[in-house]
XYZ file of N, CA and C in Angstrom:
465
model
N -24.895 18.846 -41.256
C -23.873 17.901 -41.627
C -24.149 16.585 -40.902
N -24.092 15.457 -41.613
C -24.380 14.167 -40.975
C -23.254 13.798 -40.008
N -23.590 13.035 -38.972
C -22.547 12.627 -38.010
C -21.525 11.734 -38.689
N -20.319 11.886 -38.225
C -19.239 11.051 -38.761
C -19.374 9.628 -38.244
N -19.050 8.711 -39.088
C -19.039 7.327 -38.619
C -17.591 6.928 -38.386
N -17.406 6.146 -37.374
C -16.057 5.685 -37.068
C -15.657 4.612 -38.060
N -14.477 4.780 -38.575
C -13.957 3.784 -39.499
C -13.091 2.816 -38.722
N -13.244 1.554 -39.007
C -12.419 0.582 -38.266
C -10.938 0.789 -38.595
N -10.124 0.691 -37.559
C -8.687 0.789 -37.738
C -8.157 -0.610 -37.969
N -7.530 -0.792 -39.091
C -6.995 -2.109 -39.421
C -5.524 -2.117 -39.059
N -5.188 -2.998 -38.146
C -3.813 -3.125 -37.705
C -3.226 -4.354 -38.371
N -2.210 -4.118 -39.149
C -1.542 -5.228 -39.817
C -0.594 -5.896 -38.843
N -0.746 -7.192 -38.610
C 0.198 -7.849 -37.705
C 1.590 -7.867 -38.331
N 2.565 -7.619 -37.483
C 3.926 -7.665 -38.010
C 4.276 -9.120 -38.269
N 4.996 -9.357 -39.354
C 5.316 -10.752 -39.672
C 6.183 -11.365 -38.584
N 5.847 -12.575 -38.240
C 6.615 -13.270 -37.207
C 7.985 -13.615 -37.757
N 9.012 -13.473 -36.918
C 10.333 -13.856 -37.393
C 10.370 -15.360 -37.622
N 11.246 -15.807 -38.497
C 11.321 -17.241 -38.713
C 11.670 -17.956 -37.417
N 11.150 -19.147 -37.277
C 11.389 -19.915 -36.055
C 12.877 -20.159 -35.886
N 13.327 -20.036 -34.644
C 14.728 -20.291 -34.354
C 14.988 -21.781 -34.457
N 16.074 -22.124 -35.030
C 16.423 -23.530 -35.169
C 17.795 -23.649 -35.788
N 18.158 -24.833 -36.120
C 19.501 -25.105 -36.633
C 19.818 -24.284 -37.884
N 18.861 -24.214 -38.832
C 19.113 -23.503 -40.087
C 18.414 -22.151 -40.118
N 18.086 -21.603 -38.974
C 17.327 -20.374 -38.895
C 18.173 -19.172 -39.295
N 17.480 -18.166 -39.820
C 18.131 -16.897 -40.116
C 18.245 -16.049 -38.859
N 17.525 -16.436 -37.821
C 17.543 -15.706 -36.557
C 18.647 -16.293 -35.689
N 19.570 -15.431 -35.295
C 20.687 -15.902 -34.471
C 20.332 -15.799 -32.992
N 21.121 -16.444 -32.161
C 20.947 -16.312 -30.705
C 21.074 -14.850 -30.302
N 22.010 -14.143 -30.919
C 22.203 -12.728 -30.608
C 20.950 -11.930 -30.941
N 20.298 -12.251 -32.078
C 19.047 -11.576 -32.444
C 17.981 -11.796 -31.374
N 17.861 -13.031 -30.927
C 16.832 -13.350 -29.925
C 17.117 -12.679 -28.595
N 18.375 -12.717 -28.149
C 18.722 -12.062 -26.882
C 18.497 -10.560 -27.002
N 18.876 -9.978 -28.139
C 18.650 -8.545 -28.353
C 17.183 -8.188 -28.337
N 16.359 -9.000 -28.997
C 14.912 -8.755 -29.006
C 14.336 -8.906 -27.603
N 14.838 -9.878 -26.854
C 14.404 -10.080 -25.480
C 14.597 -8.802 -24.665
N 15.786 -8.205 -24.754
C 16.057 -6.987 -23.977
C 15.248 -5.803 -24.488
N 15.038 -5.733 -25.799
C 14.224 -4.652 -26.365
C 12.803 -4.724 -25.796
N 12.229 -5.934 -25.764
C 10.871 -6.104 -25.225
C 10.829 -5.816 -23.728
N 11.848 -6.287 -23.001
C 11.895 -5.993 -21.560
C 11.954 -4.497 -21.322
N 12.755 -3.777 -22.117
C 12.861 -2.321 -21.974
C 11.536 -1.638 -22.284
N 10.826 -2.122 -23.314
C 9.523 -1.549 -23.639
C 8.533 -1.771 -22.502
N 8.548 -2.982 -21.933
C 7.654 -3.267 -20.804
C 7.990 -2.383 -19.608
N 9.286 -2.226 -19.340
C 9.712 -1.395 -18.219
C 9.267 0.053 -18.408
N 9.425 0.568 -19.638
C 9.013 1.944 -19.933
C 7.500 2.085 -19.793
N 6.759 1.089 -20.290
C 5.306 1.132 -20.172
C 4.853 1.078 -18.723
N 5.524 0.248 -17.939
C 5.179 0.148 -16.523
C 5.484 1.455 -15.791
N 6.605 2.089 -16.132
C 6.946 3.376 -15.516
C 5.897 4.425 -15.869
N 5.455 4.417 -17.126
C 4.423 5.352 -17.562
C 3.111 5.081 -16.821
N 2.765 3.811 -16.693
C 1.551 3.437 -15.965
C 1.641 3.893 -14.508
N 2.775 3.622 -13.857
C 2.939 4.007 -12.455
C 2.814 5.514 -12.276
N 3.359 6.275 -13.231
C 3.240 7.733 -13.170
C 1.783 8.153 -13.304
N 1.061 7.501 -14.234
C -0.350 7.814 -14.429
C -1.179 7.418 -13.201
N -0.848 6.264 -12.603
C -1.659 5.717 -11.521
C -1.390 6.377 -10.172
N -0.237 7.010 -9.996
C 0.145 7.541 -8.681
C -0.916 8.463 -8.068
N -1.438 9.463 -8.787
C -2.459 10.319 -8.164
C -3.712 9.538 -7.762
N -4.066 8.528 -8.546
C -5.246 7.724 -8.205
C -4.978 6.887 -6.954
N -3.789 6.285 -6.884
C -3.426 5.496 -5.707
C -3.346 6.384 -4.467
N -2.793 7.588 -4.622
C -2.726 8.523 -3.496
C -4.123 8.895 -3.012
N -5.029 9.126 -3.954
C -6.406 9.473 -3.582
C -7.085 8.309 -2.870
N -6.842 7.074 -3.338
C -7.413 5.913 -2.661
C -6.926 5.847 -1.211
N -5.646 6.116 -0.985
C -5.112 6.111 0.380
C -5.764 7.194 1.231
N -5.988 8.371 0.632
C -6.659 9.455 1.362
C -8.084 9.047 1.745
N -8.794 8.427 0.810
C -10.170 7.995 1.075
C -10.184 6.960 2.193
N -9.287 5.956 2.122
C -9.222 4.921 3.161
C -8.895 5.539 4.519
N -7.994 6.486 4.522
C -7.622 7.152 5.770
C -8.810 7.914 6.361
N -9.534 8.612 5.517
C -10.686 9.381 5.995
C -11.796 8.465 6.497
N -12.066 7.376 5.784
C -13.101 6.438 6.251
C -12.667 5.816 7.569
N -11.395 5.430 7.686
C -10.897 4.866 8.948
C -11.061 5.871 10.086
N -10.701 7.125 9.827
C -10.821 8.163 10.857
C -12.270 8.305 11.305
N -13.186 8.328 10.346
C -14.606 8.485 10.682
C -15.125 7.295 11.486
N -14.754 6.077 11.070
C -15.208 4.893 11.805
C -14.662 4.896 13.229
N -13.379 5.222 13.374
C -12.785 5.269 14.713
C -13.442 6.341 15.570
N -13.729 7.475 14.976
C -14.382 8.573 15.695
C -15.760 8.145 16.198
N -16.482 7.379 15.370
C -17.824 6.903 15.742
C -17.775 5.621 16.565
N -16.557 5.079 16.756
C -16.390 3.796 17.448
C -17.238 2.719 16.767
N -17.148 2.700 15.433
C -17.914 1.749 14.630
C -16.956 0.808 13.913
N -17.454 -0.374 13.574
C -16.669 -1.347 12.816
C -16.896 -1.233 11.316
N -18.042 -0.627 10.936
C -18.372 -0.581 9.518
C -19.313 0.567 9.227
N -19.441 0.855 7.952
C -20.442 1.816 7.487
C -21.002 1.279 6.178
N -22.335 1.259 6.089
C -22.994 0.749 4.893
C -23.589 1.934 4.150
N -23.272 2.035 2.866
C -23.782 3.138 2.053
C -24.483 2.568 0.830
N -25.063 3.435 0.028
C -25.722 2.955 -1.188
C -24.701 2.422 -2.198
N -23.437 2.879 -2.097
C -22.396 2.409 -3.023
C -21.664 1.171 -2.520
N -21.743 0.891 -1.247
C -21.042 -0.270 -0.727
C -20.788 -0.147 0.760
N -20.039 -1.079 1.298
C -19.761 -1.138 2.727
C -18.262 -1.045 2.959
N -17.884 -0.242 3.938
C -16.485 -0.187 4.369
C -16.465 -0.765 5.777
N -15.507 -1.620 6.057
C -15.475 -2.248 7.366
C -14.051 -2.620 7.745
N -13.834 -2.687 9.054
C -12.556 -3.150 9.579
C -12.615 -4.663 9.717
N -11.523 -5.318 9.434
C -11.417 -6.732 9.729
C -10.152 -6.923 10.563
N -10.207 -7.866 11.470
C -9.074 -8.144 12.344
C -8.343 -9.365 11.792
N -7.075 -9.185 11.530
C -6.258 -10.249 10.953
C -5.216 -10.658 11.976
N -5.116 -11.953 12.207
C -4.177 -12.449 13.204
C -2.923 -12.980 12.523
N -1.778 -12.590 13.025
C -0.497 -13.140 12.600
C 0.095 -13.910 13.766
N 0.796 -14.974 13.472
C 1.436 -15.740 14.541
C 2.946 -15.690 14.374
N 3.636 -15.828 15.491
C 5.095 -15.830 15.483
C 5.557 -16.784 16.577
N 6.487 -17.645 16.249
C 7.031 -18.560 17.249
C 8.098 -17.818 18.040
N 7.907 -17.746 19.334
C 8.850 -17.056 20.211
C 9.845 -18.031 20.848
N 9.364 -19.228 21.205
C 10.221 -20.250 21.830
C 9.966 -21.571 21.116
N 10.804 -21.863 20.132
C 10.602 -23.032 19.278
C 10.598 -24.332 20.071
N 11.558 -24.497 20.975
C 11.653 -25.744 21.731
C 10.416 -25.980 22.584
N 9.927 -24.928 23.249
C 8.726 -25.063 24.082
C 7.526 -25.464 23.237
N 7.409 -24.867 22.062
C 6.290 -25.195 21.179
C 6.389 -26.640 20.703
N 7.575 -27.068 20.271
C 7.739 -28.442 19.785
C 7.444 -29.441 20.899
N 7.924 -29.178 22.109
C 7.625 -30.057 23.242
C 6.116 -30.167 23.455
N 5.430 -29.023 23.454
C 3.984 -29.012 23.653
C 3.277 -29.813 22.557
N 3.652 -29.585 21.297
C 2.984 -30.262 20.190
C 3.243 -31.761 20.208
N 4.445 -32.167 20.551
C 4.750 -33.602 20.602
C 3.978 -34.287 21.735
N 3.843 -33.604 22.871
C 3.092 -34.175 24.003
C 1.596 -34.221 23.715
N 1.122 -33.332 22.853
C -0.305 -33.237 22.539
C -0.556 -33.446 21.045
N 0.159 -34.419 20.465
C 0.118 -34.605 19.019
C -1.285 -34.841 18.487
N -2.043 -35.735 19.118
C -3.378 -36.061 18.603
C -4.331 -34.882 18.704
N -4.198 -34.089 19.752
C -5.106 -32.961 19.949
C -4.704 -31.747 19.106
N -3.400 -31.429 19.064
C -2.959 -30.191 18.425
C -1.807 -30.347 17.427
N -0.913 -31.246 17.680
C 0.317 -31.323 16.905
C 0.129 -31.470 15.414
N -0.705 -32.433 15.013
C -0.888 -32.701 13.594
C -1.530 -31.525 12.870
N -2.417 -30.789 13.549
C -3.079 -29.634 12.928
C -2.208 -28.383 12.952
N -1.426 -28.223 14.001
C -0.719 -26.973 14.208
C 0.685 -26.956 13.609
N 1.308 -28.113 13.496
C 2.706 -28.131 13.083
C 2.835 -28.303 11.576
N 3.603 -27.437 10.982
C 3.969 -27.522 9.580
C 5.481 -27.687 9.550
N 5.939 -28.730 8.908
C 7.373 -29.007 8.895
C 7.911 -28.720 7.499
N 9.019 -28.020 7.450
C 9.689 -27.733 6.199
C 11.181 -27.796 6.434
N 11.951 -27.968 5.391
C 13.407 -27.997 5.521
C 13.998 -26.985 4.547
N 15.214 -26.525 4.857
C 15.875 -25.582 3.966
C 16.728 -26.344 2.961
N 16.813 -25.798 1.754
C 17.627 -26.427 0.710
C 19.090 -26.491 1.137
N 19.582 -25.431 1.765
C 20.993 -25.397 2.156
C 21.337 -26.512 3.134
N 20.461 -26.755 4.093
C 20.720 -27.822 5.069
C 20.694 -29.186 4.383
N 19.772 -29.401 3.460
C 19.705 -30.671 2.738
C 20.961 -30.850 1.887
N 21.400 -29.787 1.216
C 22.630 -29.864 0.407
C 23.835 -30.210 1.282
N 23.929 -29.570 2.441
C 25.042 -29.872 3.370
C 25.014 -31.328 3.793
N 23.823 -31.819 4.127
C 23.673 -33.223 4.529
C 24.130 -34.135 3.402
N 23.693 -33.840 2.183
C 24.042 -34.677 1.034
C 25.552 -34.655 0.779
N 26.178 -33.500 0.977
C 27.632 -33.417 0.811
C 28.356 -34.269 1.855
N 27.861 -34.244 3.084
C 28.492 -35.010 4.167
C 28.261 -36.512 4.024
N 27.140 -36.919 3.423
C 26.774 -38.329 3.359
C 26.717 -38.840 1.917
N 27.694 -38.469 1.121
C 27.884 -38.997 -0.240
C 26.618 -38.957 -1.095
N 25.905 -37.871 -1.051
C 24.729 -37.700 -1.898
C 23.452 -38.306 -1.351
N 23.518 -38.978 -0.197
C 22.317 -39.569 0.408
C 21.408 -38.451 0.917
N 20.121 -38.696 0.836
C 19.146 -37.737 1.355
C 18.821 -38.066 2.809
N 18.457 -37.061 3.590
C 17.967 -37.345 4.939
C 16.700 -38.200 4.851
N 16.425 -39.015 5.855
C 15.216 -39.853 5.830
C 13.958 -39.002 5.668
N 13.062 -39.454 4.802
C 11.782 -38.775 4.617
C 11.829 -37.587 3.669
N 12.961 -37.355 3.018
C 13.098 -36.201 2.123
C 13.245 -36.690 0.684
N 12.631 -35.992 -0.246
C 12.892 -36.217 -1.671
C 13.210 -34.860 -2.274
N 13.887 -34.872 -3.399
C 14.213 -33.618 -4.074
C 13.818 -33.730 -5.535
N 13.638 -32.595 -6.161
C 13.408 -32.534 -7.600
C 14.152 -31.305 -8.107
N 14.415 -31.290 -9.388
C 15.124 -30.173 -9.990
C 14.321 -29.642 -11.169
N 14.507 -28.384 -11.472
C 13.972 -27.828 -12.702
C 15.017 -26.885 -13.267
N 14.934 -26.642 -14.546
C 15.902 -25.798 -15.217
C 15.221 -24.504 -15.624
N 15.879 -23.398 -15.344
C 15.334 -22.087 -15.693
C 16.329 -21.385 -16.592
N 15.849 -20.734 -17.627
C 16.712 -19.963 -18.510
C 16.818 -18.549 -17.967
N 18.040 -18.058 -17.834
C 18.298 -16.689 -17.417
C 18.954 -15.961 -18.572
N 18.546 -14.740 -18.812
C 19.167 -13.923 -19.857
C 19.645 -12.649 -19.183
N 20.945 -12.411 -19.215
C 21.530 -11.238 -18.573
C 22.151 -10.333 -19.608
N 22.159 -9.067 -19.306
C 22.787 -8.101 -20.206
C 24.296 -8.201 -20.095
N 24.976 -7.953 -21.234
C 26.437 -8.003 -21.193
C 27.008 -6.625 -20.946
C-alpha cells in the first residue's frame, strides 16, 4: 500500500464582525461580552498550559538543584559539558539603610560619586498633594503627563 500523503487542512477564517461605529450592528454590549469571552478563553488556555508545563518546570528545578549540589560539593563555580555550561553567577543587590547619611555623602562628593550614584524620583501622591496645596502648581523641576486607559470590568 502506498504511503498516505498529508492533505492540507484549510481553515476558513471566521468573518470579521462589522466595525463598531455610530451605525454599527455591533453594540457596546456585544463588544464587552466578546471581550470577556476571549479573556475567559485565554485564561482557560493558560490554565491548561500551566497544567501541562508543571511537570517540566518541576524537572527543571530538580536538574538545577542537582547541578548546584554537585558544583558545591566539588567547590567549583562551573561545569562545561558537550551540551553546554552550567555556572554560578554572583548578583549584587543594594539597599539604602540610612538615607540621610547617604545623601550627605553624595552631596559632599557630588563630582566623584553623587551624579553617578544618585537616582532621584518622586511619588505621584506627593506631587498631587503639593498641587492641591499650591493651586495646581507643580514643584520646581517637575513635569507631568497623563494618559487614558480603557478598563472593562464584569458586572
